[in-house]
Amino acid sequence: MWASRALGTSLAPPDWLTVNLTLRCNLQCVMCTTCYDSPELTTREVLDLIDQAAAWGVGVFNPLGGEPFIRADLEAILSHAARRDMHTTLTTNGTLIRPERAAQIARIPTEKLHINVSLDGPEAAHDFVRGPGTYQRTMAGYRALRAADEAAGNPKRKVCANVILHQQNLADFVDFVAALGALGFDGVQVLN
């Protein structure tokens, strides 16, 4: 990378494709300043970017939001990336994952799609940050994902929790991480 920059030319193709699928979100989290209405790429444009990147041998697709599940075409995009042999980690607040959408996700090979669910502590701390009732809706989305993969006979899909560490959850953090493990989360990514 440093040599490429110094020479002003690429010495290696990219290995990662990041695309903002949307900046819209169904929540209004107290710490977030990145979600708003903004023009979005069409489905065809996103699929074309994936195709171009795959032609270069890019192996990782990183879809960003906003909340990606706002897009009705999300499952088609994720499926296309998997067909193009890309590995994807999708971050979501989980509140829009209904059983029918989880069933569509379950059709994507578990080794090609991992999911990070944003959870900011026990219910009171999470709801303080993300809004009343969001903890229960997030957990319902998580359970829908697990149930859909099980119903499809899939191996366990990697699902981790993204936890923003803050004053509302600091005292309960260690216990919360243990609770996430008991709930079947495969890991925790801590953000400040």
mmCIF file of C-alpha atoms in Angstrom:
data_model
loop_
_atom_site.group_PDB
_atom_site.id
_atom_site.type_symbol
_atom_site.label_atom_id
_atom_site.label_comp_id
_atom_site.label_asym_id
_atom_site.label_seq_id
_atom_site.Cartn_x
_atom_site.Cartn_y
_atom_site.Cartn_z
ATOM 1 C CA MET A 1 0.000 0.000 0.000
ATOM 2 C CA TRP A 2 2.758 2.445 0.952
ATOM 3 C CA ALA A 3 4.741 1.713 -2.191
ATOM 4 C CA SER A 4 1.607 2.132 -4.316
ATOM 5 C CA ARG A 5 0.967 5.537 -2.758
ATOM 6 C CA ALA A 6 4.577 6.618 -3.131
ATOM 7 C CA LEU A 7 4.642 5.598 -6.785
ATOM 8 C CA GLY A 8 1.169 6.940 -7.507
ATOM 9 C CA THR A 9 0.045 3.647 -9.059
ATOM 10 C CA SER A 10 -1.575 0.468 -7.832
ATOM 11 C CA LEU A 11 0.816 -2.428 -7.392
ATOM 12 C CA ALA A 12 -1.917 -4.830 -6.299
ATOM 13 C CA PRO A 13 -5.655 -5.045 -6.857
ATOM 14 C CA PRO A 14 -7.980 -4.188 -3.983
ATOM 15 C CA ASP A 15 -9.029 -7.026 -1.690
ATOM 16 C CA TRP A 16 -12.062 -5.381 -0.068
ATOM 17 C CA LEU A 17 -15.198 -3.707 -1.457
ATOM 18 C CA THR A 18 -17.096 -1.370 0.857
ATOM 19 C CA VAL A 19 -20.418 0.076 -0.312
ATOM 20 C CA ASN A 20 -22.814 2.339 1.566
ATOM 21 C CA LEU A 21 -26.064 0.618 0.651
ATOM 22 C CA THR A 22 -28.081 3.256 2.453
ATOM 23 C CA LEU A 23 -27.698 6.026 4.989
ATOM 24 C CA ARG A 24 -31.319 5.664 6.102
ATOM 25 C CA CYS A 25 -32.206 4.018 9.397
ATOM 26 C CA ASN A 26 -35.384 3.091 11.216
ATOM 27 C CA LEU A 27 -33.906 4.149 14.579
ATOM 28 C CA GLN A 28 -32.638 7.423 15.999
ATOM 29 C CA CYS A 29 -29.790 6.339 18.259
ATOM 30 C CA VAL A 30 -28.452 8.990 20.613
ATOM 31 C CA MET A 31 -24.831 8.618 19.466
ATOM 32 C CA CYS A 32 -25.425 8.414 15.710
ATOM 33 C CA THR A 33 -24.764 11.268 13.316
ATOM 34 C CA THR A 34 -24.458 9.231 10.121
ATOM 35 C CA CYS A 35 -28.047 8.336 9.257
ATOM 36 C CA TYR A 36 -30.120 10.531 6.971
ATOM 37 C CA ASP A 37 -31.921 10.449 3.648
ATOM 38 C CA SER A 38 -29.487 10.422 0.782
ATOM 39 C CA PRO A 39 -29.485 9.133 -2.804
ATOM 40 C CA GLU A 40 -28.739 5.415 -3.019
ATOM 41 C CA LEU A 41 -27.235 3.196 -5.654
ATOM 42 C CA THR A 42 -29.768 1.068 -7.491
ATOM 43 C CA THR A 43 -29.751 -2.696 -7.147
ATOM 44 C CA ARG A 44 -28.206 -3.006 -10.599
ATOM 45 C CA GLU A 45 -25.450 -0.511 -9.713
ATOM 46 C CA VAL A 46 -24.547 -2.403 -6.529
ATOM 47 C CA LEU A 47 -24.537 -5.762 -8.345
ATOM 48 C CA ASP A 48 -22.338 -4.235 -11.053
ATOM 49 C CA LEU A 49 -19.835 -3.029 -8.421
ATOM 50 C CA ILE A 50 -19.755 -6.537 -6.944
ATOM 51 C CA ASP A 51 -19.181 -8.014 -10.418
ATOM 52 C CA GLN A 52 -16.355 -5.571 -11.163
ATOM 53 C CA ALA A 53 -14.692 -6.239 -7.818
ATOM 54 C CA ALA A 54 -15.053 -10.007 -8.231
ATOM 55 C CA ALA A 55 -13.366 -9.762 -11.627
ATOM 56 C CA TRP A 56 -10.349 -8.263 -9.820
ATOM 57 C CA GLY A 57 -10.363 -11.123 -7.321
ATOM 58 C CA VAL A 58 -11.788 -9.123 -4.428
ATOM 59 C CA GLY A 59 -12.844 -11.576 -1.741
ATOM 60 C CA VAL A 60 -14.599 -9.383 0.842
ATOM 61 C CA PHE A 61 -17.808 -7.384 0.501
ATOM 62 C CA ASN A 62 -18.501 -4.886 3.281
ATOM 63 C CA PRO A 63 -22.024 -3.440 2.990
ATOM 64 C CA LEU A 64 -22.606 -0.436 5.214
ATOM 65 C CA GLY A 65 -25.559 1.596 6.397
ATOM 66 C CA GLY A 66 -27.623 3.209 7.930
ATOM 67 C CA GLU A 67 -29.642 0.115 8.496
ATOM 68 C CA PRO A 68 -29.116 -2.266 5.562
ATOM 69 C CA PHE A 69 -32.439 -4.087 6.115
ATOM 70 C CA ILE A 70 -34.234 -0.869 5.080
ATOM 71 C CA ARG A 71 -33.427 -1.957 1.527
ATOM 72 C CA ALA A 72 -35.934 -4.436 0.113
ATOM 73 C CA ASP A 73 -33.196 -5.774 -2.191
ATOM 74 C CA LEU A 74 -30.680 -6.544 0.572
ATOM 75 C CA GLU A 75 -31.026 -10.317 0.351
ATOM 76 C CA ALA A 76 -30.539 -10.220 -3.438
ATOM 77 C CA ILE A 77 -27.373 -8.150 -2.993
ATOM 78 C CA LEU A 78 -25.966 -10.459 -0.309
ATOM 79 C CA SER A 79 -26.808 -13.552 -2.382
ATOM 80 C CA HIS A 80 -25.069 -12.074 -5.404
ATOM 81 C CA ALA A 81 -21.911 -11.371 -3.389
ATOM 82 C CA ALA A 82 -21.926 -14.977 -2.144
ATOM 83 C CA ARG A 83 -22.367 -16.316 -5.700
ATOM 84 C CA ARG A 84 -19.367 -14.183 -6.728
ATOM 85 C CA ASP A 85 -17.352 -15.951 -3.977
ATOM 86 C CA MET A 86 -17.202 -12.959 -1.658
ATOM 87 C CA HIS A 87 -17.305 -13.198 2.114
ATOM 88 C CA THR A 88 -19.595 -10.653 3.750
ATOM 89 C CA THR A 89 -20.066 -9.376 7.285
ATOM 90 C CA LEU A 90 -23.291 -7.429 7.617
ATOM 91 C CA THR A 91 -23.910 -5.097 10.558
ATOM 92 C CA THR A 92 -27.538 -4.511 11.503
ATOM 93 C CA ASN A 93 -29.592 -3.225 14.402
ATOM 94 C CA GLY A 94 -31.671 -6.382 13.927
ATOM 95 C CA THR A 95 -35.061 -4.745 14.401
ATOM 96 C CA LEU A 96 -36.222 -5.283 10.805
ATOM 97 C CA ILE A 97 -35.352 -8.985 10.586
ATOM 98 C CA ARG A 98 -38.694 -10.749 10.382
ATOM 99 C CA PRO A 99 -38.972 -14.537 9.897
ATOM 100 C CA GLU A 100 -39.569 -14.201 6.130
ATOM 101 C CA ARG A 101 -36.415 -12.120 5.676
ATOM 102 C CA ALA A 102 -34.441 -14.437 7.942
ATOM 103 C CA ALA A 103 -35.548 -17.353 5.731
ATOM 104 C CA GLN A 104 -34.091 -15.512 2.708
ATOM 105 C CA ILE A 105 -30.827 -14.951 4.620
ATOM 106 C CA ALA A 106 -30.758 -18.679 5.463
ATOM 107 C CA ARG A 107 -30.467 -19.430 1.725
ATOM 108 C CA ILE A 108 -27.049 -17.716 1.690
ATOM 109 C CA PRO A 109 -24.238 -20.110 2.669
ATOM 110 C CA THR A 110 -23.238 -19.617 6.296
ATOM 111 C CA GLU A 111 -19.551 -19.481 5.421
ATOM 112 C CA LYS A 112 -20.211 -16.584 3.003
ATOM 113 C CA LEU A 113 -22.322 -14.373 5.288
ATOM 114 C CA HIS A 114 -21.640 -13.431 8.889
ATOM 115 C CA ILE A 115 -23.807 -11.001 10.804
ATOM 116 C CA ASN A 116 -23.030 -8.432 13.493
ATOM 117 C CA VAL A 117 -26.016 -7.351 15.570
ATOM 118 C CA SER A 118 -25.755 -4.042 17.416
ATOM 119 C CA LEU A 119 -26.572 -4.552 21.104
ATOM 120 C CA ASP A 120 -25.610 -1.893 23.614
ATOM 121 C CA GLY A 121 -26.022 -3.699 26.905
ATOM 122 C CA PRO A 122 -28.880 -5.129 28.905
ATOM 123 C CA GLU A 123 -32.364 -4.039 27.897
ATOM 124 C CA ALA A 124 -32.478 -0.725 29.792
ATOM 125 C CA ALA A 125 -29.048 0.400 28.541
ATOM 126 C CA HIS A 126 -29.770 -0.691 24.972
ATOM 127 C CA ASP A 127 -33.164 1.038 24.908
ATOM 128 C CA PHE A 128 -31.623 4.213 26.383
ATOM 129 C CA VAL A 129 -29.302 4.420 23.361
ATOM 130 C CA ARG A 130 -31.515 3.049 20.576
ATOM 131 C CA GLY A 131 -35.061 3.792 21.740
ATOM 132 C CA PRO A 132 -37.778 2.141 23.833
ATOM 133 C CA GLY A 133 -38.581 -1.426 22.829
ATOM 134 C CA THR A 134 -35.589 -1.840 20.531
ATOM 135 C CA TYR A 135 -33.866 -4.477 22.677
ATOM 136 C CA GLN A 136 -36.828 -6.834 22.348
ATOM 137 C CA ARG A 137 -37.114 -6.171 18.596
ATOM 138 C CA THR A 138 -33.366 -6.725 18.122
ATOM 139 C CA MET A 139 -33.470 -9.993 20.048
ATOM 140 C CA ALA A 140 -36.507 -11.114 18.013
ATOM 141 C CA GLY A 141 -34.472 -10.474 14.840
ATOM 142 C CA TYR A 142 -31.534 -12.449 16.239
ATOM 143 C CA ARG A 143 -33.803 -15.364 17.180
ATOM 144 C CA ALA A 144 -35.394 -15.262 13.697
ATOM 145 C CA LEU A 145 -31.942 -15.590 12.091
ATOM 146 C CA ARG A 146 -31.016 -18.553 14.278
ATOM 147 C CA ALA A 147 -34.396 -20.250 13.733
ATOM 148 C CA ALA A 148 -34.252 -19.798 9.958
ATOM 149 C CA ASP A 149 -30.770 -21.295 9.695
ATOM 150 C CA GLU A 150 -31.844 -24.210 11.890
ATOM 151 C CA ALA A 151 -34.996 -24.783 9.813
ATOM 152 C CA ALA A 152 -32.866 -24.768 6.650
ATOM 153 C CA GLY A 153 -30.491 -27.356 8.144
ATOM 154 C CA ASN A 154 -27.584 -24.931 7.927
ATOM 155 C CA PRO A 155 -24.441 -25.142 10.004
ATOM 156 C CA LYS A 156 -24.299 -22.441 12.655
ATOM 157 C CA ARG A 157 -23.860 -19.004 11.067
ATOM 158 C CA LYS A 158 -21.385 -16.688 12.784
ATOM 159 C CA VAL A 159 -23.392 -13.978 14.532
ATOM 160 C CA CYS A 160 -21.534 -11.534 16.763
ATOM 161 C CA ALA A 161 -22.695 -8.602 18.852
ATOM 162 C CA ASN A 162 -21.397 -5.081 18.316
ATOM 163 C CA VAL A 163 -21.416 -3.355 21.687
ATOM 164 C CA ILE A 164 -20.750 0.347 22.099
ATOM 165 C CA LEU A 165 -19.173 0.814 25.519
ATOM 166 C CA HIS A 166 -20.626 3.812 27.352
ATOM 167 C CA GLN A 167 -21.721 5.042 30.781
ATOM 168 C CA GLN A 168 -25.091 3.249 30.583
ATOM 169 C CA ASN A 169 -23.585 -0.241 30.175
ATOM 170 C CA LEU A 170 -20.097 -0.028 31.697
ATOM 171 C CA ALA A 171 -21.027 -1.417 35.128
ATOM 172 C CA ASP A 172 -22.857 -4.414 33.584
ATOM 173 C CA PHE A 173 -20.457 -5.032 30.703
ATOM 174 C CA VAL A 174 -18.762 -8.243 31.910
ATOM 175 C CA ASP A 175 -22.086 -9.835 32.878
ATOM 176 C CA PHE A 176 -23.609 -8.706 29.586
ATOM 177 C CA VAL A 177 -20.839 -10.374 27.562
ATOM 178 C CA ALA A 178 -21.440 -13.599 29.493
ATOM 179 C CA ALA A 179 -25.181 -13.317 28.810
ATOM 180 C CA LEU A 180 -24.507 -12.889 25.087
ATOM 181 C CA GLY A 181 -22.463 -16.093 25.119
ATOM 182 C CA ALA A 182 -25.324 -17.913 26.843
ATOM 183 C CA LEU A 183 -27.686 -16.615 24.147
ATOM 184 C CA GLY A 184 -25.499 -18.161 21.436
ATOM 185 C CA PHE A 185 -23.626 -15.134 20.112
ATOM 186 C CA ASP A 186 -20.276 -16.176 18.640
ATOM 187 C CA GLY A 187 -18.321 -13.126 19.707
ATOM 188 C CA VAL A 188 -18.435 -9.525 20.812
ATOM 189 C CA GLN A 189 -16.918 -6.538 19.064
ATOM 190 C CA VAL A 190 -16.460 -3.667 21.503
ATOM 191 C CA LEU A 191 -16.658 -0.120 20.162
ATOM 192 C CA ASN A 192 -16.153 3.094 22.110
#
